[in-house]
GROMACS .gro file of N, CA and C in nm:
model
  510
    1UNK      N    1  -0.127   1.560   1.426
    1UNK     CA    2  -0.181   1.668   1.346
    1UNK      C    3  -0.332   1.648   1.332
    2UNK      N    4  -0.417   1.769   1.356
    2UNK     CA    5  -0.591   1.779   1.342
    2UNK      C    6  -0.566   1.815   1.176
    3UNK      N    7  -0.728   1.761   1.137
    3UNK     CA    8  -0.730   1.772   1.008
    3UNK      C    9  -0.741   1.877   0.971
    4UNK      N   10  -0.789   2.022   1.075
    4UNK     CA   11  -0.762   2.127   1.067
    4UNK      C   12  -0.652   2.204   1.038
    5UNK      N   13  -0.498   2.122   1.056
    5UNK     CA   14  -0.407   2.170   1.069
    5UNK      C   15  -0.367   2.152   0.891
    6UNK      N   16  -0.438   1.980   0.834
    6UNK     CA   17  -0.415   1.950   0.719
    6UNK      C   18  -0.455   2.044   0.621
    7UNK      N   19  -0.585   2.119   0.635
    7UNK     CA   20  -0.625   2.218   0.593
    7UNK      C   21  -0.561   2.287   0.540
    8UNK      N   22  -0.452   2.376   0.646
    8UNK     CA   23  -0.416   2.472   0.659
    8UNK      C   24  -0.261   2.454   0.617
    9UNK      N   25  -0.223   2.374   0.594
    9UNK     CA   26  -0.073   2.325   0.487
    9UNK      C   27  -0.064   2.404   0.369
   10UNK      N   28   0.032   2.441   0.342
   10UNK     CA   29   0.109   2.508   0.187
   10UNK      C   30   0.049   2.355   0.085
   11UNK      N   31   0.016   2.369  -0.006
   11UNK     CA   32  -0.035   2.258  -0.086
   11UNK      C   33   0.137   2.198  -0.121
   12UNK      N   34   0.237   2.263  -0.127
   12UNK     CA   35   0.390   2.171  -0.114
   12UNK      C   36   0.423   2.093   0.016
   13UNK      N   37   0.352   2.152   0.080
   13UNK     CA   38   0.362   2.085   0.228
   13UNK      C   39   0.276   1.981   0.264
   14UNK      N   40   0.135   1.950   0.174
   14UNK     CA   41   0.066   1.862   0.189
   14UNK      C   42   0.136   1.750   0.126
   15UNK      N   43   0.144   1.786  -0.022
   15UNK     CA   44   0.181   1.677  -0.105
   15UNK      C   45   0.357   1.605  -0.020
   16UNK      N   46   0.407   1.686   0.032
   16UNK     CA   47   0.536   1.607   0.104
   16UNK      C   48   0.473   1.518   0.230
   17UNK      N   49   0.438   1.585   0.288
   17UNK     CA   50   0.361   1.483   0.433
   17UNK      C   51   0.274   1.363   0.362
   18UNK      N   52   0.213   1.399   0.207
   18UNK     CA   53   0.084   1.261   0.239
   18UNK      C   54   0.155   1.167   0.082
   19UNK      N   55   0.308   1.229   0.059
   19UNK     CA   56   0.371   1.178  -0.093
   19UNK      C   57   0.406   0.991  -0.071
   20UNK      N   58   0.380   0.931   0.009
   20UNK     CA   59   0.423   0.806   0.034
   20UNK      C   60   0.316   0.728   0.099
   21UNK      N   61   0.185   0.755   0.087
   21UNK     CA   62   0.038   0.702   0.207
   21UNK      C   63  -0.017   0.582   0.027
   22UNK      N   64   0.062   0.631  -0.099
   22UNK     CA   65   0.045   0.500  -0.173
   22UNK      C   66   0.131   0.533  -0.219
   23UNK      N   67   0.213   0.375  -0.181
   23UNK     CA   68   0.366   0.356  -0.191
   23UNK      C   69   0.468   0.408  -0.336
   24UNK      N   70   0.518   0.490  -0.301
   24UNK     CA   71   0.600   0.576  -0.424
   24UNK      C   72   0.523   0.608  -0.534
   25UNK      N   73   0.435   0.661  -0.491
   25UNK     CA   74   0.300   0.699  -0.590
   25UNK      C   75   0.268   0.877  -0.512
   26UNK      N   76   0.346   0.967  -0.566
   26UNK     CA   77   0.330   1.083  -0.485
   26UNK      C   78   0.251   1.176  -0.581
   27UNK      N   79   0.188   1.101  -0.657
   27UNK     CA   80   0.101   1.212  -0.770
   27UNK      C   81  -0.060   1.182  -0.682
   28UNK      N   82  -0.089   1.056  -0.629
   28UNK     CA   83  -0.205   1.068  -0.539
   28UNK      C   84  -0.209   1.204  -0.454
   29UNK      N   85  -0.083   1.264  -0.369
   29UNK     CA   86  -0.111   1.387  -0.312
   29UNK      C   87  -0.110   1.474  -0.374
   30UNK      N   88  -0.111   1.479  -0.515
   30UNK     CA   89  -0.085   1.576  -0.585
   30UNK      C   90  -0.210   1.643  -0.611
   31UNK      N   91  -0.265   1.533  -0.662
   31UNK     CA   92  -0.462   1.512  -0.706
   31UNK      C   93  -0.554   1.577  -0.577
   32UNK      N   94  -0.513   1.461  -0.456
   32UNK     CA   95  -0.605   1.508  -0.347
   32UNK      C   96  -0.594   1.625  -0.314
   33UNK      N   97  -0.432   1.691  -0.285
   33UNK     CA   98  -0.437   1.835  -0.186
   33UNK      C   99  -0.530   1.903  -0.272
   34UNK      N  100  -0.618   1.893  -0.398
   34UNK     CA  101  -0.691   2.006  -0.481
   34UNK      C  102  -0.856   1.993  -0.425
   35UNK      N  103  -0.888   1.880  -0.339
   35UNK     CA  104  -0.955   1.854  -0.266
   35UNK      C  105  -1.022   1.896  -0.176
   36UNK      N  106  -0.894   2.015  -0.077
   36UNK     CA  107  -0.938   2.043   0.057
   36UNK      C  108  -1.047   2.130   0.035
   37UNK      N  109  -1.086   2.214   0.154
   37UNK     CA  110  -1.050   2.137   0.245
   37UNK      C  111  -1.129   2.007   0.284
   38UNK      N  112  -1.103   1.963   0.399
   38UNK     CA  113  -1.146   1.819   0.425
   38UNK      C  114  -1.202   1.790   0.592
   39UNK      N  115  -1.336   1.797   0.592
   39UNK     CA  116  -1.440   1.812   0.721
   39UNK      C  117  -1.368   1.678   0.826
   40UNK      N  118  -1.302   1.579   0.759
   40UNK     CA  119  -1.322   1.493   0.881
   40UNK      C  120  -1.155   1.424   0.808
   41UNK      N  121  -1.088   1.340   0.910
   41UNK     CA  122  -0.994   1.209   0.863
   41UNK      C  123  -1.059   1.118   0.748
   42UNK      N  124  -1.154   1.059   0.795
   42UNK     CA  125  -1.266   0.994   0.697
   42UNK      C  126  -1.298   1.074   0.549
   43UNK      N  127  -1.264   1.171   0.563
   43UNK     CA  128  -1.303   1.283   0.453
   43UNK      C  129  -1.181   1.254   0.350
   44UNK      N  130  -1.088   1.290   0.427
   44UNK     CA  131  -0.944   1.261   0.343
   44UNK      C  132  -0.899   1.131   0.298
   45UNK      N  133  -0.950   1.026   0.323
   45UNK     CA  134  -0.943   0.891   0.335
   45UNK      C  135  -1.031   0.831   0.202
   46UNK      N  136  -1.132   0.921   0.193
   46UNK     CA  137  -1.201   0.848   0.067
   46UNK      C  138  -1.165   0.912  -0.004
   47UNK      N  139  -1.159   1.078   0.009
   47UNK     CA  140  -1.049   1.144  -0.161
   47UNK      C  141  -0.943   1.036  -0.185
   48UNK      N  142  -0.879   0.989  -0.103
   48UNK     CA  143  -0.738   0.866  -0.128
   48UNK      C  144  -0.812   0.763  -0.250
   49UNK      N  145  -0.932   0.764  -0.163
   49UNK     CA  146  -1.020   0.573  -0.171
   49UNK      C  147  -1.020   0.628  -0.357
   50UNK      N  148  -1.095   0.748  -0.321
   50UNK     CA  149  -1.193   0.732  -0.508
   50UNK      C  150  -1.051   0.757  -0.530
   51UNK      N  151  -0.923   0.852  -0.549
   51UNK     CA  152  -0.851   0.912  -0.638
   51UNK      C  153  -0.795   0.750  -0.693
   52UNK      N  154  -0.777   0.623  -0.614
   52UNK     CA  155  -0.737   0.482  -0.668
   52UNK      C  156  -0.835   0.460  -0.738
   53UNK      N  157  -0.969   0.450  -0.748
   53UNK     CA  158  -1.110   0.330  -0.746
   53UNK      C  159  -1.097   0.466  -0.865
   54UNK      N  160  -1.078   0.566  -0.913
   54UNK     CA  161  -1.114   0.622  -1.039
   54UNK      C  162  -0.947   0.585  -1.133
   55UNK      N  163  -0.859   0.521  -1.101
   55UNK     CA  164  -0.798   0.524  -1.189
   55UNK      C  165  -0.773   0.436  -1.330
   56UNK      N  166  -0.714   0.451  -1.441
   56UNK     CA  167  -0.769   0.370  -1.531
   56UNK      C  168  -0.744   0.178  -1.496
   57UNK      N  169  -0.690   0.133  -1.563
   57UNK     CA  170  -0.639  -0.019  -1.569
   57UNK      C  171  -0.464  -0.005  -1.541
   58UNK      N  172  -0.418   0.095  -1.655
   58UNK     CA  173  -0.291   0.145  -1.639
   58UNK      C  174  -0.226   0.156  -1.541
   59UNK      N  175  -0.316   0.303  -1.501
   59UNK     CA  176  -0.261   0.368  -1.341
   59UNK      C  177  -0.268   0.254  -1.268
   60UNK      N  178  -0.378   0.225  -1.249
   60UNK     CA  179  -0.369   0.125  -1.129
   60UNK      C  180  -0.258   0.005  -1.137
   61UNK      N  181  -0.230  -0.052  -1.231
   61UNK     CA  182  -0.064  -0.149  -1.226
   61UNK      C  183  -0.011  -0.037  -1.218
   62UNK      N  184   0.022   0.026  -1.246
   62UNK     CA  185   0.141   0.090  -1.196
   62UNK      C  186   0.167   0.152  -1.040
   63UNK      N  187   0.024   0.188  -0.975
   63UNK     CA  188   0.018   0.171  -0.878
   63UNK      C  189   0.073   0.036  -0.768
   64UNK      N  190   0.039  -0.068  -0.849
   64UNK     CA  191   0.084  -0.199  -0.833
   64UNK      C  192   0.214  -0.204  -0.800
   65UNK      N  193   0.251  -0.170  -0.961
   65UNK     CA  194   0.388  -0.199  -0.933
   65UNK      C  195   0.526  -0.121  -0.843
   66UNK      N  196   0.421  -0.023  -0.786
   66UNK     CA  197   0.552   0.066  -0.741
   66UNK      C  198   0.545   0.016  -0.597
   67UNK      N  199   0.460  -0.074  -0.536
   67UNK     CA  200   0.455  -0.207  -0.410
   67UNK      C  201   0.645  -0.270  -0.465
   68UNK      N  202   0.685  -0.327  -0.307
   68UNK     CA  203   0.816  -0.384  -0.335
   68UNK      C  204   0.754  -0.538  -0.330
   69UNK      N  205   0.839  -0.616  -0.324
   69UNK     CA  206   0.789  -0.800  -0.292
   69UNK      C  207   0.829  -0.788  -0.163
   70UNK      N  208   0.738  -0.869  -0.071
   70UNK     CA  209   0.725  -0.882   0.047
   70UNK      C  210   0.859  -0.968   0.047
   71UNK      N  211   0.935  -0.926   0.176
   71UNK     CA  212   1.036  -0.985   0.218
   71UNK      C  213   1.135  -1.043   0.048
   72UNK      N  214   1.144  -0.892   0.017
   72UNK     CA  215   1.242  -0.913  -0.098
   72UNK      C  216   1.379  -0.877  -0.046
   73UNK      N  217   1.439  -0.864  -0.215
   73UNK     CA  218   1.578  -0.811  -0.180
   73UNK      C  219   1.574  -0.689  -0.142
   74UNK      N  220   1.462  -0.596  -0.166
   74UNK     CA  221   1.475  -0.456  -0.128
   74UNK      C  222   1.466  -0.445   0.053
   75UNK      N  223   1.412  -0.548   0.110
   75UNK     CA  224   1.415  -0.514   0.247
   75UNK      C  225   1.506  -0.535   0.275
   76UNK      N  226   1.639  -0.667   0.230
   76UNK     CA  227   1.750  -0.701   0.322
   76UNK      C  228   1.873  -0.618   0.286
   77UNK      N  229   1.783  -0.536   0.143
   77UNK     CA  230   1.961  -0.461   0.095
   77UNK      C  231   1.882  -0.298   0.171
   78UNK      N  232   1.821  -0.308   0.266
   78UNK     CA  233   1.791  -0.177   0.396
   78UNK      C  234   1.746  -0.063   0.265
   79UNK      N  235   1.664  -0.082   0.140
   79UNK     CA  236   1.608   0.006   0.047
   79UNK      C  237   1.521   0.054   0.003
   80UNK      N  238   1.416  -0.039   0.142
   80UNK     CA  239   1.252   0.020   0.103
   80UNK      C  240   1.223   0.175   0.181
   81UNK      N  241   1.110   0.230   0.109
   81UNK     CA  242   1.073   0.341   0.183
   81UNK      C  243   1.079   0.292   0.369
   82UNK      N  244   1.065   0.390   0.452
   82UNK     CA  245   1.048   0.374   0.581
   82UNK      C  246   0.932   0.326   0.559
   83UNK      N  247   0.816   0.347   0.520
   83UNK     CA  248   0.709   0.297   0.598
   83UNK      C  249   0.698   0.183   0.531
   84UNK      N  250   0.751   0.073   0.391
   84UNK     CA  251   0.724  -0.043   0.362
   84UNK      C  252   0.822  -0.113   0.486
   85UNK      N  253   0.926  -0.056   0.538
   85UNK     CA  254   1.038  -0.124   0.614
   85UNK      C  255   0.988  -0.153   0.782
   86UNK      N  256   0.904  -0.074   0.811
   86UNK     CA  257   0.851  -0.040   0.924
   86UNK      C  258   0.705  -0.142   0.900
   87UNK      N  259   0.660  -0.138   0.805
   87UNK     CA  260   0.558  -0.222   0.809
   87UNK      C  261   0.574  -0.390   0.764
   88UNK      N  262   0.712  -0.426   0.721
   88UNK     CA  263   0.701  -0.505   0.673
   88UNK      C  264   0.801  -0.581   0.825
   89UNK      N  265   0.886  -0.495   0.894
   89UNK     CA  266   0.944  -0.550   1.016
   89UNK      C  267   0.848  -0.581   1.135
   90UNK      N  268   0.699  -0.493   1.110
   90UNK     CA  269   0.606  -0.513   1.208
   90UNK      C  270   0.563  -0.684   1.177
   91UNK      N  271   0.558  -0.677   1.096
   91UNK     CA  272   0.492  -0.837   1.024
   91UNK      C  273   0.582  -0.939   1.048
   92UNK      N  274   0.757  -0.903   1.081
   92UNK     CA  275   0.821  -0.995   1.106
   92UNK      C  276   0.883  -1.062   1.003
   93UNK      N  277   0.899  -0.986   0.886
   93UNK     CA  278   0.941  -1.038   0.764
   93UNK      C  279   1.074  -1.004   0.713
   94UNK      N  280   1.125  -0.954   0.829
   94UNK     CA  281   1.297  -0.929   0.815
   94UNK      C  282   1.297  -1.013   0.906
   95UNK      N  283   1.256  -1.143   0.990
   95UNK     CA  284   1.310  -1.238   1.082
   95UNK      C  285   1.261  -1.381   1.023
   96UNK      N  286   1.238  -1.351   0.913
   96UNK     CA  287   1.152  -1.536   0.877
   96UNK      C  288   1.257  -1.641   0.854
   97UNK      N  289   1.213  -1.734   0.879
   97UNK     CA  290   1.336  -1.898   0.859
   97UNK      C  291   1.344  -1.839   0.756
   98UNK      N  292   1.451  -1.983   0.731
   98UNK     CA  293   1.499  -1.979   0.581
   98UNK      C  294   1.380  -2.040   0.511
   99UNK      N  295   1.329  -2.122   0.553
   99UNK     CA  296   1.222  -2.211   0.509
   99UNK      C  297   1.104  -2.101   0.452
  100UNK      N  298   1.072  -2.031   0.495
  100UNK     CA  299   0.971  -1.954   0.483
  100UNK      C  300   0.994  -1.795   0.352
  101UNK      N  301   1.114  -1.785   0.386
  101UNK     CA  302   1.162  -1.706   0.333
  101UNK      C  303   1.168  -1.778   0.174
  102UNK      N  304   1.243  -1.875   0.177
  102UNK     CA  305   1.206  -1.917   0.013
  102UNK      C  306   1.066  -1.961  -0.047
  103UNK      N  307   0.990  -1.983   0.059
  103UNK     CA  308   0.856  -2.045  -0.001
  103UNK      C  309   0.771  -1.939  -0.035
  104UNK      N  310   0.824  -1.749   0.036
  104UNK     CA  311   0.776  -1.635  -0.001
  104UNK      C  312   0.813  -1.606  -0.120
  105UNK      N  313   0.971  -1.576  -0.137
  105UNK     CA  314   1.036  -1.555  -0.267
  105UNK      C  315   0.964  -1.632  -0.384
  106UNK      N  316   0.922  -1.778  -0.385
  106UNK     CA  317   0.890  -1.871  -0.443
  106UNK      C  318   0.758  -1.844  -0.499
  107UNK      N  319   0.639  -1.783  -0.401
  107UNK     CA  320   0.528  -1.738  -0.420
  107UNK      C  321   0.526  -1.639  -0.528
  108UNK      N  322   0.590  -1.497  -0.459
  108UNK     CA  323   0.584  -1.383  -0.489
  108UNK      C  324   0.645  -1.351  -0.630
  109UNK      N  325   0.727  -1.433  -0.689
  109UNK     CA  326   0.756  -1.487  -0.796
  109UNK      C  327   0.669  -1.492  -0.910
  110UNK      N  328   0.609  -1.627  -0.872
  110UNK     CA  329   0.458  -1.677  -0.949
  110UNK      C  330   0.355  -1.611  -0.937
  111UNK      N  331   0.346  -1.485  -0.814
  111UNK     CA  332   0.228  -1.408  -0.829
  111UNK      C  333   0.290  -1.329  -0.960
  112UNK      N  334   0.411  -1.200  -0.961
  112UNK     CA  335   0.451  -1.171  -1.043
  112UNK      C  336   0.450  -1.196  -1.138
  113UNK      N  337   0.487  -1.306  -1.206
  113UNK     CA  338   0.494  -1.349  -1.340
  113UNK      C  339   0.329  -1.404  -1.384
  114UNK      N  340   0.293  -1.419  -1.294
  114UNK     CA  341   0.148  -1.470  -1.298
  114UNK      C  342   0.103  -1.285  -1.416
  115UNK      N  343   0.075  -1.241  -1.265
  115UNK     CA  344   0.051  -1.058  -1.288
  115UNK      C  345   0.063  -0.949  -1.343
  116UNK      N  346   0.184  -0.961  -1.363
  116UNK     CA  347   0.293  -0.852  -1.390
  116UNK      C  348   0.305  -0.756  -1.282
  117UNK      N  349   0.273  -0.763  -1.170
  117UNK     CA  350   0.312  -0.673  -1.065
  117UNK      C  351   0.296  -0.725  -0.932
  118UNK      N  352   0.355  -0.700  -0.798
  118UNK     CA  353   0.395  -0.775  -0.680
  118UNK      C  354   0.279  -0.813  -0.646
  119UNK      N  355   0.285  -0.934  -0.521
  119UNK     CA  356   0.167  -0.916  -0.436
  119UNK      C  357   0.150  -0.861  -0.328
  120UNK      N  358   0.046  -0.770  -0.346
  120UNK     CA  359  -0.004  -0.655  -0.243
  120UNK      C  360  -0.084  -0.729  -0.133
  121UNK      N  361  -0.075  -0.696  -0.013
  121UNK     CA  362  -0.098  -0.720   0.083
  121UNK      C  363  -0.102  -0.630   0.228
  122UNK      N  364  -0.187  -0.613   0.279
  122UNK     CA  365  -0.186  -0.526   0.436
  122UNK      C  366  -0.147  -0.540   0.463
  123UNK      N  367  -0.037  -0.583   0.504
  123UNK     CA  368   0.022  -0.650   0.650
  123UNK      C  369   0.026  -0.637   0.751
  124UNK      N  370  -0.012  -0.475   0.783
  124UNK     CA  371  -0.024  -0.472   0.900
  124UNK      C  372  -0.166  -0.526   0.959
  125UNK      N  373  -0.266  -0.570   0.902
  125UNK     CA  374  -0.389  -0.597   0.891
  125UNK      C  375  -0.380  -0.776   0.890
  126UNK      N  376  -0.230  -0.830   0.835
  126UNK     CA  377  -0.204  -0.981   0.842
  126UNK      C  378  -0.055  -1.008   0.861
  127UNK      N  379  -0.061  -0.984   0.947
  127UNK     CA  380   0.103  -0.926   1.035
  127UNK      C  381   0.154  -1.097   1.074
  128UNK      N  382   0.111  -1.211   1.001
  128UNK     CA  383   0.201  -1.306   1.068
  128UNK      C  384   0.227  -1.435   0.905
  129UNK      N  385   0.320  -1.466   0.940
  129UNK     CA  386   0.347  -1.519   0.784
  129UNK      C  387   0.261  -1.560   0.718
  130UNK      N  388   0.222  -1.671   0.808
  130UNK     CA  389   0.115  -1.802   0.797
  130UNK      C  390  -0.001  -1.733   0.708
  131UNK      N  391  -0.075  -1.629   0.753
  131UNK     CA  392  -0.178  -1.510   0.661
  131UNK      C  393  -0.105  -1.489   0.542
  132UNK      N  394   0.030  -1.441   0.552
  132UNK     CA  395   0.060  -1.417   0.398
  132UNK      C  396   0.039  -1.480   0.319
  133UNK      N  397   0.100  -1.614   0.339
  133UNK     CA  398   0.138  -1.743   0.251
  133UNK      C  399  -0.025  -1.758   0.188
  134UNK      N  400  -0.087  -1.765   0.315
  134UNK     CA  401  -0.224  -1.833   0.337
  134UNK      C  402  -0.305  -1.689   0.187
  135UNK      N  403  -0.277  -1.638   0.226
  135UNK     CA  404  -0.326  -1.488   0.100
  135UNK      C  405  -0.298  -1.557  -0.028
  136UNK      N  406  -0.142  -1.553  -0.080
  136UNK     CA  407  -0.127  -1.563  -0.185
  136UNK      C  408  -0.134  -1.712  -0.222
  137UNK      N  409  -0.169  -1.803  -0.127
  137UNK     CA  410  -0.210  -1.902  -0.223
  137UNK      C  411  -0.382  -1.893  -0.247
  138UNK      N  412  -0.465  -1.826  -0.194
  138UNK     CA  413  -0.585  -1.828  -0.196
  138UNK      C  414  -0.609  -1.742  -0.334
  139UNK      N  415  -0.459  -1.617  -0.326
  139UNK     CA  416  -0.528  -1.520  -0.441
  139UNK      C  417  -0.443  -1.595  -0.600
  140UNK      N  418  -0.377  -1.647  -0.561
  140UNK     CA  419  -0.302  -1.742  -0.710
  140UNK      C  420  -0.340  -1.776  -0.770
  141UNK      N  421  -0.455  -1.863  -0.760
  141UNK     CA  422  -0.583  -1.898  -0.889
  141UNK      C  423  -0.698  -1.791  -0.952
  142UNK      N  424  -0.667  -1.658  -0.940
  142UNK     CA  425  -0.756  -1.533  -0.977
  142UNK      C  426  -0.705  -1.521  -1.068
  143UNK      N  427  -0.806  -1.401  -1.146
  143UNK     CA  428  -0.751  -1.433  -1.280
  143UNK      C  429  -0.700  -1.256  -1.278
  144UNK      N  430  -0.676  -1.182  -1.367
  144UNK     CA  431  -0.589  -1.062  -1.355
  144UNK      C  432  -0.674  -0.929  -1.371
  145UNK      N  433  -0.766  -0.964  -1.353
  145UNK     CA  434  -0.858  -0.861  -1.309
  145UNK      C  435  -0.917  -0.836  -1.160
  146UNK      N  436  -0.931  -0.977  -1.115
  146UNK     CA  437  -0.995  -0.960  -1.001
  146UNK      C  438  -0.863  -0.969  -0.887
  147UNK      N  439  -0.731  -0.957  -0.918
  147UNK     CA  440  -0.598  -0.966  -0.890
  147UNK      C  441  -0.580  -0.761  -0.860
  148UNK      N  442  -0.598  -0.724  -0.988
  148UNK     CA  443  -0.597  -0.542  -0.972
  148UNK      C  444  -0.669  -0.535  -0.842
  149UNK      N  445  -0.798  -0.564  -0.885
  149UNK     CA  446  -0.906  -0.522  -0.754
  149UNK      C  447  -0.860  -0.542  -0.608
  150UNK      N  448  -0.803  -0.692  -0.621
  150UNK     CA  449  -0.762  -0.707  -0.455
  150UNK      C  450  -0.634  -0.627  -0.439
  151UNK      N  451  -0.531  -0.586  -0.502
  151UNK     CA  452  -0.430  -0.536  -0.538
  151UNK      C  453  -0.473  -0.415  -0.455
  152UNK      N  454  -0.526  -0.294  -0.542
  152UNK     CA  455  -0.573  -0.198  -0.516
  152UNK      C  456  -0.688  -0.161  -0.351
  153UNK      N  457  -0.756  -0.272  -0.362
  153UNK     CA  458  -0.815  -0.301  -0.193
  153UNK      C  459  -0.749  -0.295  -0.100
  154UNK      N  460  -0.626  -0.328  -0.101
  154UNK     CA  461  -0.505  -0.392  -0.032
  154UNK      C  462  -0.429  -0.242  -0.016
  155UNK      N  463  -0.424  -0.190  -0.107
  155UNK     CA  464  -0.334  -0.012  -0.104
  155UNK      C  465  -0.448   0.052  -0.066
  156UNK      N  466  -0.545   0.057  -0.054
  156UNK     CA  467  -0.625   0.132   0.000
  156UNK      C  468  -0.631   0.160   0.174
  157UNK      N  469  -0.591  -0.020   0.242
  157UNK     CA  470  -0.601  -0.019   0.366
  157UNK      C  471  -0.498   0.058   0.400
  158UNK      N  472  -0.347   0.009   0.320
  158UNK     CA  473  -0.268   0.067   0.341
  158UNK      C  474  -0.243   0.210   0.326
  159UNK      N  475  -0.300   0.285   0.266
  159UNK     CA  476  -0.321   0.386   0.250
  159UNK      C  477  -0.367   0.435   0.370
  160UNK      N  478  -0.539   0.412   0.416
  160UNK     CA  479  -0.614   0.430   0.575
  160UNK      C  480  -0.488   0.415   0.679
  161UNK      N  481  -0.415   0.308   0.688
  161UNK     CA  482  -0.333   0.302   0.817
  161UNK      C  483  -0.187   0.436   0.805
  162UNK      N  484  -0.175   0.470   0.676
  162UNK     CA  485  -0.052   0.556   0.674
  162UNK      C  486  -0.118   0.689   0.712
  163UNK      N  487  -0.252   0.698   0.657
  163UNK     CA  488  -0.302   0.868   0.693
  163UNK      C  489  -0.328   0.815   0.808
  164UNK      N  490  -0.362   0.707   0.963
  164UNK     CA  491  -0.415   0.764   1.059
  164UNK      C  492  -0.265   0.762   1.092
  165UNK      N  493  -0.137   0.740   1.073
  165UNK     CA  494  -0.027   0.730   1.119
  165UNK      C  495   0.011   0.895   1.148
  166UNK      N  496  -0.026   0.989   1.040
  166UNK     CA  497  -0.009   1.115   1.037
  166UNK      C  498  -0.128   1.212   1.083
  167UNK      N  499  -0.262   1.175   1.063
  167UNK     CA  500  -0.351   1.247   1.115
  167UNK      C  501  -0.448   1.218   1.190
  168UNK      N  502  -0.474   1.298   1.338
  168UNK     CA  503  -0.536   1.245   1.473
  168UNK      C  504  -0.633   1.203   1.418
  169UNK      N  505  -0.700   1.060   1.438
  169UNK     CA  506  -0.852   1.054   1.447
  169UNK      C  507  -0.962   1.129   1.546
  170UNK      N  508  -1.096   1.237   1.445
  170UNK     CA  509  -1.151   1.293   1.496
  170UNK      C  510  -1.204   1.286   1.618
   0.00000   0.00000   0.00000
């Protein structure tokens, strides 16, 4: 799809195509489609960027929290959205040892309780365990502010890779 075509969407038809680009957070398309139209991909990409980077402390955990835990129970009981399942099988995180698999659970845990909400991560951007692990022990000693920020940095990429998934780059 040209961004021309995005344009030209029923604003019900936008918000369904772009309701999952931040993860079970479908009020972001709600905000942006009031946006259009939109000169470039890049165009639509930063309405995404600011509609996060303007939200309060609130929104944004909750943005947080609607992220699943990497290689949780929601991936093996087959219950994440398609695109956390698709992105999180690209990364290889429905095939990890056992070894690895608990030392994630184990992490993602202590980020949580650390946090109050999962740890966010690109993955498709750090698609091999070793980066994960290597992430959340680097981001574990932050304190819960600068935790949102990377949080939210982190849904942002993800965000960029789900809109070029749906719309041609110019």
């Amino acid at each position: 799809m040209k961004i021309a075509d995005v344009n030209e969407l029923l604003d019900e038809e936008f918000e369904e195509l772009f309701k999952n680009v931040v993860e079970l957070f479908p009020k972001a398309a709600k905000t942006v489609v009031l946006q259009r139209p939109f000169d470039s991909l890049n165009e639509l990409t930063v309405a995404f960027n600011n509609y996060l980077e303007n939200l309060d402390v609130a929104e944004k955990i909750a943005v947080l929290q609607s992220h699943p835990d990497l290689a949780g129970k929601l991936l093996f009981e087959n219950k994440l959205s398609v695109d956390s399942a698709n992105e999180q099988a690209g990364a290889g995180l429905d095939k990890l040892t056992d070894e690895q698999k608990n030392q994630l659970v184990k992490l993602n845990a202590e980020y949580s309780e650390k946090f109050g909400f999962p740890f966010v991560i690109c993955v498709r951007q750090n698609n091999k365990i070793e980066r994960i692990l290597e992430g959340l022990h680097q981001r574990l000693p932050n304190n819960r502010e600068q935790e949102i920020t990377n949080g939210i940095n982190n849904v942002k990429k993800i965000c960029q890779l789900r809109i070029e998934n749906i719309v041609e780059l110019d």
